[in-house]
């Protein structure tokens, strides 16, 4: 290598024909440029001024100085890329409007009432419903059973048991469906038991209140027929 900077030679090439510097001039200019670019510091300000004064007195010195500036600019642009980065525009941050929650209204205070101040409830009257001994449909069945048992007892010769069952029927069903049949059967039993006076009295009472009853013939067939009422009216 000849120690020359290729970049400087390329810059000086178009001007060499016009000004015609010698090789010594080039070497001297090259040395001075290197001293300017790479020396850490100049020995003194006076020496630097003297050197630059001698350098700029030559005709081609201004061309070299321009090349020096151009070389420094190129070196600076080549060595470090542009660090200027366009910053993104700042977007203003708008705080969201937070609607203030409506303040809760204070709940009304609950009045406190003493238990002694409360009105006293009136006592509830409970109505007790007493069910009948048997429903209506069962009552007729009960009447039928009592009279049936009385007839069975009479046929068996148990006249007292038969009369007792008729009296039980009269107590439970005084106005029952079979009340007329019970009255007639009672007259029959009293006659069989020899209690003619009682039989005649009950026969007269029945005939007086049941003038159109088909059971009058049954009464007329008993011992009570010899009595006044029974013998007079007889069967219808």
PDB file of C-alpha atoms in Angstrom, residues 68-215:
ATOM      1  CA  UNK A  68     -12.287  16.952   4.126  1.00  0.00           C
ATOM      2  CA  UNK A  69     -15.704  18.190   5.137  1.00  0.00           C
ATOM      3  CA  UNK A  70     -17.384  15.938   2.599  1.00  0.00           C
ATOM      4  CA  UNK A  71     -15.372  12.954   3.782  1.00  0.00           C
ATOM      5  CA  UNK A  72     -16.294  13.583   7.413  1.00  0.00           C
ATOM      6  CA  UNK A  73     -19.950  13.901   6.527  1.00  0.00           C
ATOM      7  CA  UNK A  74     -19.853  10.656   4.513  1.00  0.00           C
ATOM      8  CA  UNK A  75     -18.000   8.857   7.305  1.00  0.00           C
ATOM      9  CA  UNK A  76     -20.461  10.090   9.892  1.00  0.00           C
ATOM     10  CA  UNK A  77     -23.460   9.036   7.819  1.00  0.00           C
ATOM     11  CA  UNK A  78     -21.910   5.632   7.095  1.00  0.00           C
ATOM     12  CA  UNK A  79     -20.798   4.901  10.659  1.00  0.00           C
ATOM     13  CA  UNK A  80     -24.024   5.654  12.514  1.00  0.00           C
ATOM     14  CA  UNK A  81     -27.547   5.292  11.105  1.00  0.00           C
ATOM     15  CA  UNK A  82     -30.035   7.950  11.819  1.00  0.00           C
ATOM     16  CA  UNK A  83     -31.205   7.622  15.306  1.00  0.00           C
ATOM     17  CA  UNK A  84     -34.116   9.911  14.787  1.00  0.00           C
ATOM     18  CA  UNK A  85     -37.227   7.862  15.170  1.00  0.00           C
ATOM     19  CA  UNK A  86     -40.478   9.504  14.546  1.00  0.00           C
ATOM     20  CA  UNK A  87     -42.447   9.030  17.647  1.00  0.00           C
ATOM     21  CA  UNK A  88     -46.006   7.901  17.317  1.00  0.00           C
ATOM     22  CA  UNK A  89     -48.506  10.611  18.014  1.00  0.00           C
ATOM     23  CA  UNK A  90     -49.691  10.457  21.533  1.00  0.00           C
ATOM     24  CA  UNK A  91     -53.340   9.596  21.820  1.00  0.00           C
ATOM     25  CA  UNK A  92     -54.918  11.488  24.645  1.00  0.00           C
ATOM     26  CA  UNK A  93     -56.365   9.135  27.191  1.00  0.00           C
ATOM     27  CA  UNK A  94     -59.785  10.201  28.251  1.00  0.00           C
ATOM     28  CA  UNK A  95     -60.879   8.873  31.572  1.00  0.00           C
ATOM     29  CA  UNK A  96     -64.263   7.152  31.282  1.00  0.00           C
ATOM     30  CA  UNK A  97     -67.113   8.965  32.836  1.00  0.00           C
ATOM     31  CA  UNK A  98     -68.203   6.857  35.725  1.00  0.00           C
ATOM     32  CA  UNK A  99     -71.734   7.652  36.641  1.00  0.00           C
ATOM     33  CA  UNK A 100     -72.021   8.127  40.300  1.00  0.00           C
ATOM     34  CA  UNK A 101     -74.282   5.500  41.769  1.00  0.00           C
ATOM     35  CA  UNK A 102     -77.338   7.040  43.325  1.00  0.00           C
ATOM     36  CA  UNK A 103     -77.050   7.034  46.990  1.00  0.00           C
ATOM     37  CA  UNK A 104     -79.372   4.556  48.563  1.00  0.00           C
ATOM     38  CA  UNK A 105     -82.121   6.180  50.461  1.00  0.00           C
ATOM     39  CA  UNK A 106     -82.091   5.245  54.091  1.00  0.00           C
ATOM     40  CA  UNK A 107     -84.713   2.638  54.791  1.00  0.00           C
ATOM     41  CA  UNK A 108     -87.469   3.841  57.049  1.00  0.00           C
ATOM     42  CA  UNK A 109     -87.085   2.698  60.550  1.00  0.00           C
ATOM     43  CA  UNK A 110     -89.361  -0.140  61.581  1.00  0.00           C
ATOM     44  CA  UNK A 111     -91.585   0.885  64.441  1.00  0.00           C
ATOM     45  CA  UNK A 112     -91.160  -1.196  67.529  1.00  0.00           C
ATOM     46  CA  UNK A 113     -94.399  -2.126  69.241  1.00  0.00           C
ATOM     47  CA  UNK A 114     -94.489  -3.642  72.662  1.00  0.00           C
ATOM     48  CA  UNK A 115     -96.251  -6.968  72.898  1.00  0.00           C
ATOM     49  CA  UNK A 116     -98.358  -5.563  75.710  1.00  0.00           C
ATOM     50  CA  UNK A 117     -99.722  -2.884  73.361  1.00  0.00           C
ATOM     51  CA  UNK A 118    -101.064  -5.417  70.866  1.00  0.00           C
ATOM     52  CA  UNK A 119    -104.831  -6.003  70.903  1.00  0.00           C
ATOM     53  CA  UNK A 120    -105.988  -9.183  72.510  1.00  0.00           C
ATOM     54  CA  UNK A 121    -107.646 -11.570  70.088  1.00  0.00           C
ATOM     55  CA  UNK A 122    -111.101 -12.691  70.995  1.00  0.00           C
ATOM     56  CA  UNK A 123    -111.310 -16.340  71.950  1.00  0.00           C
ATOM     57  CA  UNK A 124    -112.410 -18.548  69.115  1.00  0.00           C
ATOM     58  CA  UNK A 125    -115.552 -20.450  69.818  1.00  0.00           C
ATOM     59  CA  UNK A 126    -115.202 -23.961  68.607  1.00  0.00           C
ATOM     60  CA  UNK A 127    -118.343 -25.567  67.374  1.00  0.00           C
ATOM     61  CA  UNK A 128    -118.394 -29.231  68.159  1.00  0.00           C
ATOM     62  CA  UNK A 129    -120.457 -31.169  65.684  1.00  0.00           C
ATOM     63  CA  UNK A 130    -121.771 -34.396  67.088  1.00  0.00           C
ATOM     64  CA  UNK A 131    -122.192 -36.936  64.399  1.00  0.00           C
ATOM     65  CA  UNK A 132    -125.304 -39.022  64.437  1.00  0.00           C
ATOM     66  CA  UNK A 133    -125.039 -42.589  65.572  1.00  0.00           C
ATOM     67  CA  UNK A 134    -125.297 -43.792  62.023  1.00  0.00           C
ATOM     68  CA  UNK A 135    -125.875 -42.238  58.605  1.00  0.00           C
ATOM     69  CA  UNK A 136    -129.378 -42.290  57.186  1.00  0.00           C
ATOM     70  CA  UNK A 137    -128.735 -45.324  55.033  1.00  0.00           C
ATOM     71  CA  UNK A 138    -127.296 -47.207  57.989  1.00  0.00           C
ATOM     72  CA  UNK A 139    -130.249 -46.176  60.232  1.00  0.00           C
ATOM     73  CA  UNK A 140    -132.738 -48.118  58.126  1.00  0.00           C
ATOM     74  CA  UNK A 141    -130.483 -51.125  58.191  1.00  0.00           C
ATOM     75  CA  UNK A 142    -130.248 -50.837  61.968  1.00  0.00           C
ATOM     76  CA  UNK A 143    -134.071 -50.675  62.276  1.00  0.00           C
ATOM     77  CA  UNK A 144    -134.462 -53.705  60.083  1.00  0.00           C
ATOM     78  CA  UNK A 145    -131.968 -55.715  62.124  1.00  0.00           C
ATOM     79  CA  UNK A 146    -133.658 -54.870  65.436  1.00  0.00           C
ATOM     80  CA  UNK A 147    -137.120 -55.889  64.204  1.00  0.00           C
ATOM     81  CA  UNK A 148    -135.715 -58.975  62.562  1.00  0.00           C
ATOM     82  CA  UNK A 149    -133.989 -60.092  65.741  1.00  0.00           C
ATOM     83  CA  UNK A 150    -137.211 -59.422  67.692  1.00  0.00           C
ATOM     84  CA  UNK A 151    -139.228 -61.673  65.315  1.00  0.00           C
ATOM     85  CA  UNK A 152    -136.585 -64.405  65.578  1.00  0.00           C
ATOM     86  CA  UNK A 153    -136.695 -64.231  69.367  1.00  0.00           C
ATOM     87  CA  UNK A 154    -140.549 -64.373  69.354  1.00  0.00           C
ATOM     88  CA  UNK A 155    -140.556 -67.367  66.994  1.00  0.00           C
ATOM     89  CA  UNK A 156    -138.063 -69.035  69.299  1.00  0.00           C
ATOM     90  CA  UNK A 157    -140.387 -68.448  72.264  1.00  0.00           C
ATOM     91  CA  UNK A 158    -138.148 -65.777  73.783  1.00  0.00           C
ATOM     92  CA  UNK A 159    -140.971 -63.283  74.201  1.00  0.00           C
ATOM     93  CA  UNK A 160    -139.189 -61.162  76.777  1.00  0.00           C
ATOM     94  CA  UNK A 161    -136.095 -60.779  74.501  1.00  0.00           C
ATOM     95  CA  UNK A 162    -138.352 -59.971  71.588  1.00  0.00           C
ATOM     96  CA  UNK A 163    -140.141 -57.237  73.588  1.00  0.00           C
ATOM     97  CA  UNK A 164    -136.785 -55.858  74.802  1.00  0.00           C
ATOM     98  CA  UNK A 165    -135.535 -55.488  71.213  1.00  0.00           C
ATOM     99  CA  UNK A 166    -138.746 -53.616  70.287  1.00  0.00           C
ATOM    100  CA  UNK A 167    -138.245 -51.238  73.199  1.00  0.00           C
ATOM    101  CA  UNK A 168    -134.621 -50.696  72.058  1.00  0.00           C
ATOM    102  CA  UNK A 169    -135.900 -49.801  68.606  1.00  0.00           C
ATOM    103  CA  UNK A 170    -138.366 -47.301  70.137  1.00  0.00           C
ATOM    104  CA  UNK A 171    -135.558 -45.589  72.058  1.00  0.00           C
ATOM    105  CA  UNK A 172    -133.183 -45.314  69.075  1.00  0.00           C
ATOM    106  CA  UNK A 173    -135.757 -44.589  66.378  1.00  0.00           C
ATOM    107  CA  UNK A 174    -138.914 -43.100  67.971  1.00  0.00           C
ATOM    108  CA  UNK A 175    -139.959 -41.679  64.588  1.00  0.00           C
ATOM    109  CA  UNK A 176    -138.175 -44.253  62.469  1.00  0.00           C
ATOM    110  CA  UNK A 177    -139.258 -45.640  59.144  1.00  0.00           C
ATOM    111  CA  UNK A 178    -140.437 -48.872  60.800  1.00  0.00           C
ATOM    112  CA  UNK A 179    -142.178 -47.191  63.761  1.00  0.00           C
ATOM    113  CA  UNK A 180    -145.648 -48.448  62.679  1.00  0.00           C
ATOM    114  CA  UNK A 181    -144.439 -52.043  62.299  1.00  0.00           C
ATOM    115  CA  UNK A 182    -142.850 -51.859  65.746  1.00  0.00           C
ATOM    116  CA  UNK A 183    -146.149 -50.660  67.360  1.00  0.00           C
ATOM    117  CA  UNK A 184    -148.157 -53.490  65.799  1.00  0.00           C
ATOM    118  CA  UNK A 185    -145.612 -56.158  66.746  1.00  0.00           C
ATOM    119  CA  UNK A 186    -145.663 -54.851  70.295  1.00  0.00           C
ATOM    120  CA  UNK A 187    -149.459 -55.406  70.518  1.00  0.00           C
ATOM    121  CA  UNK A 188    -148.945 -58.961  69.239  1.00  0.00           C
ATOM    122  CA  UNK A 189    -146.257 -59.728  71.822  1.00  0.00           C
ATOM    123  CA  UNK A 190    -148.332 -58.298  74.726  1.00  0.00           C
ATOM    124  CA  UNK A 191    -151.234 -60.545  73.786  1.00  0.00           C
ATOM    125  CA  UNK A 192    -148.957 -63.608  73.637  1.00  0.00           C
ATOM    126  CA  UNK A 193    -147.527 -62.698  77.031  1.00  0.00           C
ATOM    127  CA  UNK A 194    -151.084 -62.409  78.509  1.00  0.00           C
ATOM    128  CA  UNK A 195    -150.884 -58.679  79.029  1.00  0.00           C
ATOM    129  CA  UNK A 196    -154.234 -58.018  77.383  1.00  0.00           C
ATOM    130  CA  UNK A 197    -154.993 -54.697  79.052  1.00  0.00           C
ATOM    131  CA  UNK A 198    -151.730 -53.208  77.806  1.00  0.00           C
ATOM    132  CA  UNK A 199    -152.270 -54.769  74.412  1.00  0.00           C
ATOM    133  CA  UNK A 200    -155.795 -53.308  74.099  1.00  0.00           C
ATOM    134  CA  UNK A 201    -154.613 -49.813  75.165  1.00  0.00           C
ATOM    135  CA  UNK A 202    -151.801 -49.748  72.619  1.00  0.00           C
ATOM    136  CA  UNK A 203    -154.079 -51.230  69.942  1.00  0.00           C
ATOM    137  CA  UNK A 204    -156.689 -48.510  70.469  1.00  0.00           C
ATOM    138  CA  UNK A 205    -153.975 -45.810  70.249  1.00  0.00           C
ATOM    139  CA  UNK A 206    -152.653 -47.197  66.992  1.00  0.00           C
ATOM    140  CA  UNK A 207    -156.053 -47.571  65.356  1.00  0.00           C
ATOM    141  CA  UNK A 208    -157.020 -44.034  66.347  1.00  0.00           C
ATOM    142  CA  UNK A 209    -153.987 -42.494  64.630  1.00  0.00           C
ATOM    143  CA  UNK A 210    -153.611 -44.848  61.645  1.00  0.00           C
ATOM    144  CA  UNK A 211    -157.080 -45.066  60.129  1.00  0.00           C
ATOM    145  CA  UNK A 212    -155.859 -45.771  56.623  1.00  0.00           C
ATOM    146  CA  UNK A 213    -152.908 -48.046  57.499  1.00  0.00           C
ATOM    147  CA  UNK A 214    -152.777 -51.558  56.016  1.00  0.00           C
ATOM    148  CA  UNK A 215    -151.422 -52.759  59.391  1.00  0.00           C
TER     149      UNK A 215
END
